[in-house]
mmCIF file of C-alpha atoms and ligand atoms in Angstrom:
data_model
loop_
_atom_site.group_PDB
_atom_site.id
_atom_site.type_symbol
_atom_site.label_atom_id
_atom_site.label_comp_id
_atom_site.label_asym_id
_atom_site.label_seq_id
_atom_site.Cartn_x
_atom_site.Cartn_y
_atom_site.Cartn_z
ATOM 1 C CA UNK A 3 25.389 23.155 35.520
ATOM 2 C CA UNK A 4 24.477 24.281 32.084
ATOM 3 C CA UNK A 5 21.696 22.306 30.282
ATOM 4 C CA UNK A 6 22.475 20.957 26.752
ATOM 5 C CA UNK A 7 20.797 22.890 23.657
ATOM 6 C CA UNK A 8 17.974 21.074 22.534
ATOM 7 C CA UNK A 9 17.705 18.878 19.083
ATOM 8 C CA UNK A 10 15.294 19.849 16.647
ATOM 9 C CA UNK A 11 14.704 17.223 13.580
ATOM 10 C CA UNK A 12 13.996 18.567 10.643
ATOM 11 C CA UNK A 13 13.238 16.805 6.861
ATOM 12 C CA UNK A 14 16.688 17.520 5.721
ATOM 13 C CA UNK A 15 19.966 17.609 4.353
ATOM 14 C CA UNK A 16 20.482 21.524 5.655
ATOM 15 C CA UNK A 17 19.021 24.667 3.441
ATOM 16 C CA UNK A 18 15.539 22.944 2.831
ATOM 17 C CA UNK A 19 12.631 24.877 2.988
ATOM 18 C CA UNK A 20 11.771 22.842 6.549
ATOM 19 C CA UNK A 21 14.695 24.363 7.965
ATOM 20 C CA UNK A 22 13.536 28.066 7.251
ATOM 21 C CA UNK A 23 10.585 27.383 9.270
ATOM 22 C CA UNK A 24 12.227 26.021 11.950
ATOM 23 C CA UNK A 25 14.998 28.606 12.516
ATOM 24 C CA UNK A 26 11.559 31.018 13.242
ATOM 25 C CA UNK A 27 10.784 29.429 16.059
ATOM 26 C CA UNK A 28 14.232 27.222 17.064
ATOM 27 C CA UNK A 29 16.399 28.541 20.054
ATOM 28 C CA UNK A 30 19.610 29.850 18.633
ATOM 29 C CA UNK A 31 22.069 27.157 19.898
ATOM 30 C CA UNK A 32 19.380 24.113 19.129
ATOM 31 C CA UNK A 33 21.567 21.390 17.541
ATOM 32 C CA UNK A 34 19.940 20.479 14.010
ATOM 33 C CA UNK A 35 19.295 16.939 13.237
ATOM 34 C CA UNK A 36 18.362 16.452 8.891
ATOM 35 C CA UNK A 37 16.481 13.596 8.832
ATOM 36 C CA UNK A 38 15.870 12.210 4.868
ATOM 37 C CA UNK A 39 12.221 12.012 5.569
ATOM 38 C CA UNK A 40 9.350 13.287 7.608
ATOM 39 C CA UNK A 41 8.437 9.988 9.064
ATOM 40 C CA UNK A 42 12.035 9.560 10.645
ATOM 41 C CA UNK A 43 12.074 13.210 11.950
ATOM 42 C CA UNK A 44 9.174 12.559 13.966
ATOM 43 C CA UNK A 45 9.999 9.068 15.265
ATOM 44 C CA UNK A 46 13.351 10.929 16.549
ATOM 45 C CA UNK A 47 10.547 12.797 18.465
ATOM 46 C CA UNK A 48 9.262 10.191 19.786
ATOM 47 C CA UNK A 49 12.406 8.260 20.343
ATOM 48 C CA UNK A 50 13.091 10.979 22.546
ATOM 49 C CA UNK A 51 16.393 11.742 20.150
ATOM 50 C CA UNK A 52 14.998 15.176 19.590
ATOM 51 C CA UNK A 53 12.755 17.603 21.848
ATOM 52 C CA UNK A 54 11.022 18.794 18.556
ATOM 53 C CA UNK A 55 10.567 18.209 14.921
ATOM 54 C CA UNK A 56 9.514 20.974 12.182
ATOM 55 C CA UNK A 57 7.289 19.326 9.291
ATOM 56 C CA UNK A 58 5.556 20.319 6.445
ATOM 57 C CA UNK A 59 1.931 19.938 7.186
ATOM 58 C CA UNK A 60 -0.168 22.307 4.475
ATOM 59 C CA UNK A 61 0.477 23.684 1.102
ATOM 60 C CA UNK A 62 -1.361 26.423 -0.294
ATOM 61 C CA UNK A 63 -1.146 25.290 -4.154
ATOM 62 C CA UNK A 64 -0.891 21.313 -2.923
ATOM 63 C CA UNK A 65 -2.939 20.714 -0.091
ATOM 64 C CA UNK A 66 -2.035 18.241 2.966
ATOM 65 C CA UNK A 67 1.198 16.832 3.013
ATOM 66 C CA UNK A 68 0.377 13.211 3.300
ATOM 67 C CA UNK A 69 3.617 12.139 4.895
ATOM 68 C CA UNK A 70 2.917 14.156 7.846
ATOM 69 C CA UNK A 71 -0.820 13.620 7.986
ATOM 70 C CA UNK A 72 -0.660 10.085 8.080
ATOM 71 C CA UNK A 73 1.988 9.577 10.182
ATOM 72 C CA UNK A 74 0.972 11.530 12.721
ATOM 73 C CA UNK A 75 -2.221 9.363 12.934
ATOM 74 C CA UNK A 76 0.169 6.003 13.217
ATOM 75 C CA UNK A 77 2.481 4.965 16.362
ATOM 76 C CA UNK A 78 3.374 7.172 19.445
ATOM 77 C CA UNK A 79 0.762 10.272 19.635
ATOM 78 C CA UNK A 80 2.357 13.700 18.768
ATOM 79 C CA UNK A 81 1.326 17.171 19.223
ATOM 80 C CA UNK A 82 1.269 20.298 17.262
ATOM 81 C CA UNK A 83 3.219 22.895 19.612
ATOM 82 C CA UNK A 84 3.412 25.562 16.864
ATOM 83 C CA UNK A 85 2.823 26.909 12.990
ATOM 84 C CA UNK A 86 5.027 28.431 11.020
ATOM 85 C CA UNK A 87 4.516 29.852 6.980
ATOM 86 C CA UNK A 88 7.162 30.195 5.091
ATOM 87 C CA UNK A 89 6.345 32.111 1.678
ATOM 88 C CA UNK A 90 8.235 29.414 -1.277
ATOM 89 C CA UNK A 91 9.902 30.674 -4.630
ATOM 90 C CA UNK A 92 12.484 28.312 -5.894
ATOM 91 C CA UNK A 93 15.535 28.740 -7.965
ATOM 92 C CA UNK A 94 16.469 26.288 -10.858
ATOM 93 C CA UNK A 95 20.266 25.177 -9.901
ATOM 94 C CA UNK A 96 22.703 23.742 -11.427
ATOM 95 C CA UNK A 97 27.105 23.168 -11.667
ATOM 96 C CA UNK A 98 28.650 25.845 -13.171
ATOM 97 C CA UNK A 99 28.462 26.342 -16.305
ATOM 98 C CA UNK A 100 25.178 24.448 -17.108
ATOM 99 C CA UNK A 101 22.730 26.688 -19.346
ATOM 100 C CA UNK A 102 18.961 26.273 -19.345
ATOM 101 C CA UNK A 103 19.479 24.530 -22.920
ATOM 102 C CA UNK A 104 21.321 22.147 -21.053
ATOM 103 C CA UNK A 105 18.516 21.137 -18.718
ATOM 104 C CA UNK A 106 17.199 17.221 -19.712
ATOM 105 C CA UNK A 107 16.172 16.106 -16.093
ATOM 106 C CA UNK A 108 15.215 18.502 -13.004
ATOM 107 C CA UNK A 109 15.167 16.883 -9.279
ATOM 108 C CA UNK A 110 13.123 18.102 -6.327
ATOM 109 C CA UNK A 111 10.651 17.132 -4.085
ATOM 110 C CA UNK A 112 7.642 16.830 -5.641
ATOM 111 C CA UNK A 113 5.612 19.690 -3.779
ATOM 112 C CA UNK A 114 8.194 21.607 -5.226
ATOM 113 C CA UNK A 115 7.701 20.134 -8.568
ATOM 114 C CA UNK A 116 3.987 20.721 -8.502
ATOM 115 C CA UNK A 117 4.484 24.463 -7.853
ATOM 116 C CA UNK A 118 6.973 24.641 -10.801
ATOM 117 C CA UNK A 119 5.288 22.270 -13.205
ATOM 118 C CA UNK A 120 4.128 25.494 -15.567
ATOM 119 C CA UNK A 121 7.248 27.851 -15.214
ATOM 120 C CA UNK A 122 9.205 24.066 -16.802
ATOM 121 C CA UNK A 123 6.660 23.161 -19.072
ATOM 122 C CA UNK A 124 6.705 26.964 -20.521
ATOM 123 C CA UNK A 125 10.459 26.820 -20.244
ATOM 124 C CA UNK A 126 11.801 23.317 -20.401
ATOM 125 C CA UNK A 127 9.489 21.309 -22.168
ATOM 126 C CA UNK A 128 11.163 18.437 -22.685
ATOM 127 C CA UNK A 129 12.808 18.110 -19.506
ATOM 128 C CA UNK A 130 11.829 14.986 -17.518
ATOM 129 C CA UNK A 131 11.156 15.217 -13.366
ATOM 130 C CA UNK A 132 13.219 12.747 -10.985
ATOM 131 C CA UNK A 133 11.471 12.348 -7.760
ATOM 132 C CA UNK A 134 13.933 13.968 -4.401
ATOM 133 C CA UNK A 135 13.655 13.237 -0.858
ATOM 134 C CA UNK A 136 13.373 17.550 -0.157
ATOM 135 C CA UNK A 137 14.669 20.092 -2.748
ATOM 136 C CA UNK A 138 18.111 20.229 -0.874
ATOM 137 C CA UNK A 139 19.143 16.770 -1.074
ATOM 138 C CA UNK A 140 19.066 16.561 -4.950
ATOM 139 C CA UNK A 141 21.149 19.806 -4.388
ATOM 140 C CA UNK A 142 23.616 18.484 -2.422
ATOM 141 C CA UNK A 143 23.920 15.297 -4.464
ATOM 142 C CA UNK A 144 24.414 17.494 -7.627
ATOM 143 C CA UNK A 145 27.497 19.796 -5.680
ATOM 144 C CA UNK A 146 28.457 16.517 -4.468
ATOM 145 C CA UNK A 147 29.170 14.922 -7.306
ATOM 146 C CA UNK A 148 32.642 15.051 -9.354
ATOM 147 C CA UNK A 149 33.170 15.589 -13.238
ATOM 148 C CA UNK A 150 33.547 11.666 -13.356
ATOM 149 C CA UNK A 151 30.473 11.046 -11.458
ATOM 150 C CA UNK A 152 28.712 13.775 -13.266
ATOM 151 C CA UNK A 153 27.547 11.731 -15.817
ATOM 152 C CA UNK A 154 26.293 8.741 -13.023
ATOM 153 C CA UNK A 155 23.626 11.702 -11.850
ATOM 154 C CA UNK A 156 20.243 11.688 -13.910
ATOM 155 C CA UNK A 157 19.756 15.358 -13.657
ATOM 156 C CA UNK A 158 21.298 18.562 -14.294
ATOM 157 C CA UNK A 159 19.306 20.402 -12.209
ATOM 158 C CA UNK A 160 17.228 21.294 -8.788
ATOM 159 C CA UNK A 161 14.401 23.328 -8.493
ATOM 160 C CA UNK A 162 15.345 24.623 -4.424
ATOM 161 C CA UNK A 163 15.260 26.896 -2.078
ATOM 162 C CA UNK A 164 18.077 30.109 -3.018
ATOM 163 C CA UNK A 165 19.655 28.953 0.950
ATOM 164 C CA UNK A 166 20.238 25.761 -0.784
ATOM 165 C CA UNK A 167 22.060 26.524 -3.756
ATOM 166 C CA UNK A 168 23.516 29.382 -1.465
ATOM 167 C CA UNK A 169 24.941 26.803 1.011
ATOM 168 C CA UNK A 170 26.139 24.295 -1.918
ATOM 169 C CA UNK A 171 27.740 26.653 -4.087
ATOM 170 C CA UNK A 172 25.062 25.672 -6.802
ATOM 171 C CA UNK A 173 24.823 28.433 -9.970
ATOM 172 C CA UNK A 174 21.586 29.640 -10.349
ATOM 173 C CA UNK A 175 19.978 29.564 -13.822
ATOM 174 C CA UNK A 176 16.801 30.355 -13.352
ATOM 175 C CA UNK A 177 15.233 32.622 -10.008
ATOM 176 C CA UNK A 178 11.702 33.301 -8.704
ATOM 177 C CA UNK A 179 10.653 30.468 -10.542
ATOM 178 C CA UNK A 180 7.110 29.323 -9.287
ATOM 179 C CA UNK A 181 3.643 29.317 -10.922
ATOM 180 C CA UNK A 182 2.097 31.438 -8.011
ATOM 181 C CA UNK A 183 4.188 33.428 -6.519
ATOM 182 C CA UNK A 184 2.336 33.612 -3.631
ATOM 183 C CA UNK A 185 2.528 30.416 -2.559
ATOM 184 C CA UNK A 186 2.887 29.398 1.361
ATOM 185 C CA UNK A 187 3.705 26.289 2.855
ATOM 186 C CA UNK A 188 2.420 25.519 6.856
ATOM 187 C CA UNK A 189 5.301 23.670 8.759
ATOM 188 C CA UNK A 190 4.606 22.843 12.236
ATOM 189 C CA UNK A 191 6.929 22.097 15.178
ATOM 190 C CA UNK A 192 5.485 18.749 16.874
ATOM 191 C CA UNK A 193 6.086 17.600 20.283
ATOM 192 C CA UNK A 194 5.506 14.723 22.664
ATOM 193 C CA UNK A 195 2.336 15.463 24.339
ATOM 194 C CA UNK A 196 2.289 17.056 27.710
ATOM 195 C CA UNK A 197 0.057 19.162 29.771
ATOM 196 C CA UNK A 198 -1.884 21.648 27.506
ATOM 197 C CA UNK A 199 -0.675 24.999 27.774
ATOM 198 C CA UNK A 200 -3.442 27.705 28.412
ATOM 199 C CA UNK A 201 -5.436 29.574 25.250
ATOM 200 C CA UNK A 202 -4.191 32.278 23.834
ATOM 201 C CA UNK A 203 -7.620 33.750 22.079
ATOM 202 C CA UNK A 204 -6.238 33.344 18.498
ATOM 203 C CA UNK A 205 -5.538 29.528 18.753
ATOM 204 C CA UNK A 206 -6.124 26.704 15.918
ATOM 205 C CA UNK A 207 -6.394 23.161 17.340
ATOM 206 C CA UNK A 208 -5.788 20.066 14.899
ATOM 207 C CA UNK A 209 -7.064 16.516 15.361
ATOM 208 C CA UNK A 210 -8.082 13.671 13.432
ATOM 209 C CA UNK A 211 -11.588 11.512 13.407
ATOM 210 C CA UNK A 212 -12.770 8.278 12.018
ATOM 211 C CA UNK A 213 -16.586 8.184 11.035
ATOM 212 C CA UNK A 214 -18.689 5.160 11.831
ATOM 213 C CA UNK A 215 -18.809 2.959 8.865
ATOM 214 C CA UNK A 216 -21.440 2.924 6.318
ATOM 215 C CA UNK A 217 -23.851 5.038 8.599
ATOM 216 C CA UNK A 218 -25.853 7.277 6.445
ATOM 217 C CA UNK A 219 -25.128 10.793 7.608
ATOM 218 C CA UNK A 220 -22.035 10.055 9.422
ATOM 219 C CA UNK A 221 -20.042 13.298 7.804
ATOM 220 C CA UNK A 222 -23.137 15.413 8.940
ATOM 221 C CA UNK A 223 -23.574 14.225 12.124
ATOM 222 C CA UNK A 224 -19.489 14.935 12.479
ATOM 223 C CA UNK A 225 -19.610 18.203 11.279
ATOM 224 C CA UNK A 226 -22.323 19.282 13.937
ATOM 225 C CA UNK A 227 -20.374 18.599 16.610
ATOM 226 C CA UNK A 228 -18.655 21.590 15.784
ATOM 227 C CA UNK A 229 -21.262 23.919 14.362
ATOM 228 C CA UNK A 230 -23.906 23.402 16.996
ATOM 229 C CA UNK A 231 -20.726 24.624 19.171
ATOM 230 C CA UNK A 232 -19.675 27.683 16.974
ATOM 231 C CA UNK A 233 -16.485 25.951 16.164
ATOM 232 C CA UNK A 234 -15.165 27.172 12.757
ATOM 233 C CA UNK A 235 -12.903 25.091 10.881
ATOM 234 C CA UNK A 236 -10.180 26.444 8.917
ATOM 235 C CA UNK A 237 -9.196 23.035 6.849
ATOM 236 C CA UNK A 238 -10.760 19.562 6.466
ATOM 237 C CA UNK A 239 -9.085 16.733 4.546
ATOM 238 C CA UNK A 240 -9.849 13.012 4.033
ATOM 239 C CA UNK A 241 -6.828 10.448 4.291
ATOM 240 C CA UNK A 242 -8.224 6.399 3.350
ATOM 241 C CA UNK A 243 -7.594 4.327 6.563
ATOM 242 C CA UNK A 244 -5.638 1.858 4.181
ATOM 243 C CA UNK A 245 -7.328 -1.497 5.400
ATOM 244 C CA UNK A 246 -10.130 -1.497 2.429
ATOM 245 C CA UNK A 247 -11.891 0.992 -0.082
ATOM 246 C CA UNK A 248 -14.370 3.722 0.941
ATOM 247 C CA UNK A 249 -13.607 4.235 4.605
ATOM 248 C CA UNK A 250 -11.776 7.658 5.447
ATOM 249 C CA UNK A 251 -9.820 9.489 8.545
ATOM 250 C CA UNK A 252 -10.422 12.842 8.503
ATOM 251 C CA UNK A 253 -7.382 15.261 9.585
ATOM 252 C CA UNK A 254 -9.281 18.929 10.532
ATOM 253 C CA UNK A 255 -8.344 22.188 11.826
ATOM 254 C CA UNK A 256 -10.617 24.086 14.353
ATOM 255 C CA UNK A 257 -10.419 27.578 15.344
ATOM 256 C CA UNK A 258 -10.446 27.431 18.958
ATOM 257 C CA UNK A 259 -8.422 25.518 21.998
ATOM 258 C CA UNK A 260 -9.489 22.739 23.838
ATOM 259 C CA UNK A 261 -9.442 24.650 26.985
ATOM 260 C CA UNK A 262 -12.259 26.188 25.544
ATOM 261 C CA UNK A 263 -15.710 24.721 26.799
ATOM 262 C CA UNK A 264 -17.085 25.056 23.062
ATOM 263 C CA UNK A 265 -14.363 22.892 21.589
ATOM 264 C CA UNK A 266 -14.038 20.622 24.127
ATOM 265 C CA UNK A 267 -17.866 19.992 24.151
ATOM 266 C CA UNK A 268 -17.197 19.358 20.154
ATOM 267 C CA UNK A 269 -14.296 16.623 21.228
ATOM 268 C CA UNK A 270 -16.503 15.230 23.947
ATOM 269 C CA UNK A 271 -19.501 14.612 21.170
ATOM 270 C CA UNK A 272 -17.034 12.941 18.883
ATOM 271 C CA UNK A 273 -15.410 10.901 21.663
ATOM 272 C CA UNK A 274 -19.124 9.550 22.237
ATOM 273 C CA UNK A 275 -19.957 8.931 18.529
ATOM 274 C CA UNK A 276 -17.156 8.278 16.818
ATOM 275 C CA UNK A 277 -14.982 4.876 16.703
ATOM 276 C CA UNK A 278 -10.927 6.956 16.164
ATOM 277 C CA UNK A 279 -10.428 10.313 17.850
ATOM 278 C CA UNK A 280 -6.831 11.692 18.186
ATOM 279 C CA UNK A 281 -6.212 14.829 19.878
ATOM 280 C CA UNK A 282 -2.871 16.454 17.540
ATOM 281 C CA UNK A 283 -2.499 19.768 19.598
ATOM 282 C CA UNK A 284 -3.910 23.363 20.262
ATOM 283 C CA UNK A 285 -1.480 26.251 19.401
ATOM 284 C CA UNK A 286 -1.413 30.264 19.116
ATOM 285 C CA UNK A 287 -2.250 30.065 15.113
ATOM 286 C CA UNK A 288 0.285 32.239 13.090
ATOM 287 C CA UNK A 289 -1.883 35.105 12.045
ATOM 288 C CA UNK A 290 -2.381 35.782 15.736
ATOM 289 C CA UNK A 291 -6.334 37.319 14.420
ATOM 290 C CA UNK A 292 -8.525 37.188 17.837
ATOM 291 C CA UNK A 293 -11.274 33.599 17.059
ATOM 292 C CA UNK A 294 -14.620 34.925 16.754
ATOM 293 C CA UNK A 295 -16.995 33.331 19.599
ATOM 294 C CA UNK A 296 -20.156 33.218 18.152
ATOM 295 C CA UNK A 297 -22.956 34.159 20.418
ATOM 296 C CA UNK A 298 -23.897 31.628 23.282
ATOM 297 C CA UNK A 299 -20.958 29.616 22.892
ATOM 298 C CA UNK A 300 -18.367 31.632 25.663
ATOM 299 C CA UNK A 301 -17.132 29.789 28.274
ATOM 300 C CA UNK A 302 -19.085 32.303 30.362
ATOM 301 C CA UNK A 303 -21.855 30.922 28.480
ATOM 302 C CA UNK A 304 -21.162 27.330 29.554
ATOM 303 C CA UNK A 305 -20.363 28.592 32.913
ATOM 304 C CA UNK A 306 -23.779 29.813 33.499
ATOM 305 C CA UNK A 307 -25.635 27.175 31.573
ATOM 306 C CA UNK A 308 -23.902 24.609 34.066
ATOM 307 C CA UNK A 309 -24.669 26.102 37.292
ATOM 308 C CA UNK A 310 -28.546 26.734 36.311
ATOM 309 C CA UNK A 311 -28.539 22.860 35.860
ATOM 310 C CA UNK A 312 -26.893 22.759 38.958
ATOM 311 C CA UNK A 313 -29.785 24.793 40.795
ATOM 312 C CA UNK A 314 -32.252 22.747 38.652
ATOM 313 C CA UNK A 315 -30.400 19.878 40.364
ATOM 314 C CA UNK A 316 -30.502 21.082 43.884
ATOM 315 C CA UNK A 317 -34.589 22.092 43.234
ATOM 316 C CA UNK A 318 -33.583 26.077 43.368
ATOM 317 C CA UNK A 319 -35.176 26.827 40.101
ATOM 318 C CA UNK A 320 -38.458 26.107 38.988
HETATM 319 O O1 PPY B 26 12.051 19.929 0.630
HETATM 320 C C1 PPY B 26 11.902 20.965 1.307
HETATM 321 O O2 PPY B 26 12.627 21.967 1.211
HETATM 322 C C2 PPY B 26 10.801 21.020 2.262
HETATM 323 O O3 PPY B 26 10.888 21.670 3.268
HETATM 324 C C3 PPY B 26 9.510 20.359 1.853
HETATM 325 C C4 PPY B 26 8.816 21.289 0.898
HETATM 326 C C5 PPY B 26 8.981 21.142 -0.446
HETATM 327 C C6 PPY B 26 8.354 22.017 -1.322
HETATM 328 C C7 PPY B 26 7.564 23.013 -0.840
HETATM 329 C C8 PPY B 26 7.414 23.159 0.497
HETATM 330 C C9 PPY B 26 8.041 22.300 1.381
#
């Protein structure tokens, strides 16, 4: 008996910048499922419609992407199972025959539009943004349409990725447009939870922590969980809870796995002191560069620490 490919969801329609990052890490026959947002690609996860969903979750010129960030902290827990980057230059698109001069309106999604915002304003001036769902689906709406709907669309335009105006016979007007061109988006495949996998060495783990309210030094007394523990972080980002002003999640990256006695003594500390701890997933981070133990916090460290208060326990040391 053969087993069925898996389905992978994926913010959609096809040639988005989501599906780059997934076909690095997708089996070859998984069966795609577009989603029009992030929120419904991971409830297909959890809906156990797909096996896996590939998200934006970090932008190197926008920071967090909120959709993913704060859903992942509401309904059914998820886990990160992997992290792609995918380096992002967009191309302006259009039907044939439209000329920059042309250009009133541009659609795209509005990461894209924040990396672009320069290159139009130097370019376009007056041309007016109309928010998109991803920078494909404005894309396919604009191939989509006919001369007689042409003039329903307000845009002539997408800013995309070149796979997208590739796969819907859009002409390009404009490439390699993007106000730094270095620019890197962090998608992540997300899973249901299951049994953690064992460390790698060069892992990243990714969770998300509520401070006690109105406690003066609440944010310090977080943040020494992990130092007293060696634990770097690599990102840190407040999200508001939602339910009234001033009180904060905070979505964090750690180097480190929580098989690791110095991270999981960080999780155990904020499991004791803080009221919201969600566990989002340890996995082999993408530059693959060994984590730097700092002295005293190896798990042969621990190891040894634990069995001297064992002897101290059993009255064999002094
Ligand atoms: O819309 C897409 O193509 C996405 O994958 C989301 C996105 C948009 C802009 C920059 C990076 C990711």
């Amino acid at each position: 008996m053969t087993t069925p490919a898996p389905t992978w969801s994926f913010l959609g329609p096809g040639g988005t910048f989501c599906e780059s990052a997934l076909r690095q890490v997708a089996p070859r026959d998984v069966v795609l499922d577009p989603c029009q947002d992030v929120p419904t690609a991971l409830d297909h996860v959890r809906d156990r419609s797909a096996v896996a969903a590939v998200v934006p979750i970090e932008n190197s010129v926008e920071g967090g992407v909120n959709a993913t960030l704060d859903n992942l902290v509401a309904g059914a827990p998820l886990v990160i199972a992997a992290e792609m980057a995918v380096p992002i230059t967009f191309v302006l698109a259009g039907r044939r025959g439209t000329r920059l001069e042309d250009v009133r309106a541009i659609s795209t999604h509005p990461h894209a539009w924040a990396q672009c915002r320069g290159w139009v304003h130097q370019h376009l001036p007056e041309a007016v943004y109309i928010e998109g769902t991803s920078t494909s689906a404005p894309a396919r709406a604009l191939a989509e349409a006919d001369d007689a709907a042409d003039a329903a669309l307000d845009y002539q335009a997408v800013l995309c990725n070149p796979l997208a105006a590739e796969q819907y016979h859009l002409n390009i007007i404009a490439g390699g447009v993007a106000d730094n061109p270095d620019a890197v988006t962090r998608f992540v495949k997300v899973c249901r939870p299951g049994r953690v996998g064992e460390p790698t060495g060069a892992d990243k783990t990714t969770l998300l922590v509520q401070l006690p309210h109105n406690r003066a030094g609440a944010l310090l007394d977080m943040l020494e969980q992990f130092s007293v523990r060696g634990v770097n972080l690599t990102r840190i980002e407040s999200r508001p809870v939602g339910d009234s002003l001033g009180r904060y999640r905070f979505s964090i990256d750690v180097e480190g796995h929580i098989r690791e006695e110095r991270v999981q003594a960080a999780f155990i500390g904020l499991h004791r002191t803080c009221p919201f701890l969600r566990f989002l997933g340890s996995y082999p981070r993408l530059d693959s560069l060994p984590v730097v133990v700092p002295a005293g916090t190896s798990d042969k460290d621990f190891v040894v620490a634990r069995s001297w208060v064992a002897d101290v326990l059993d009255g064999r040391t002094l």
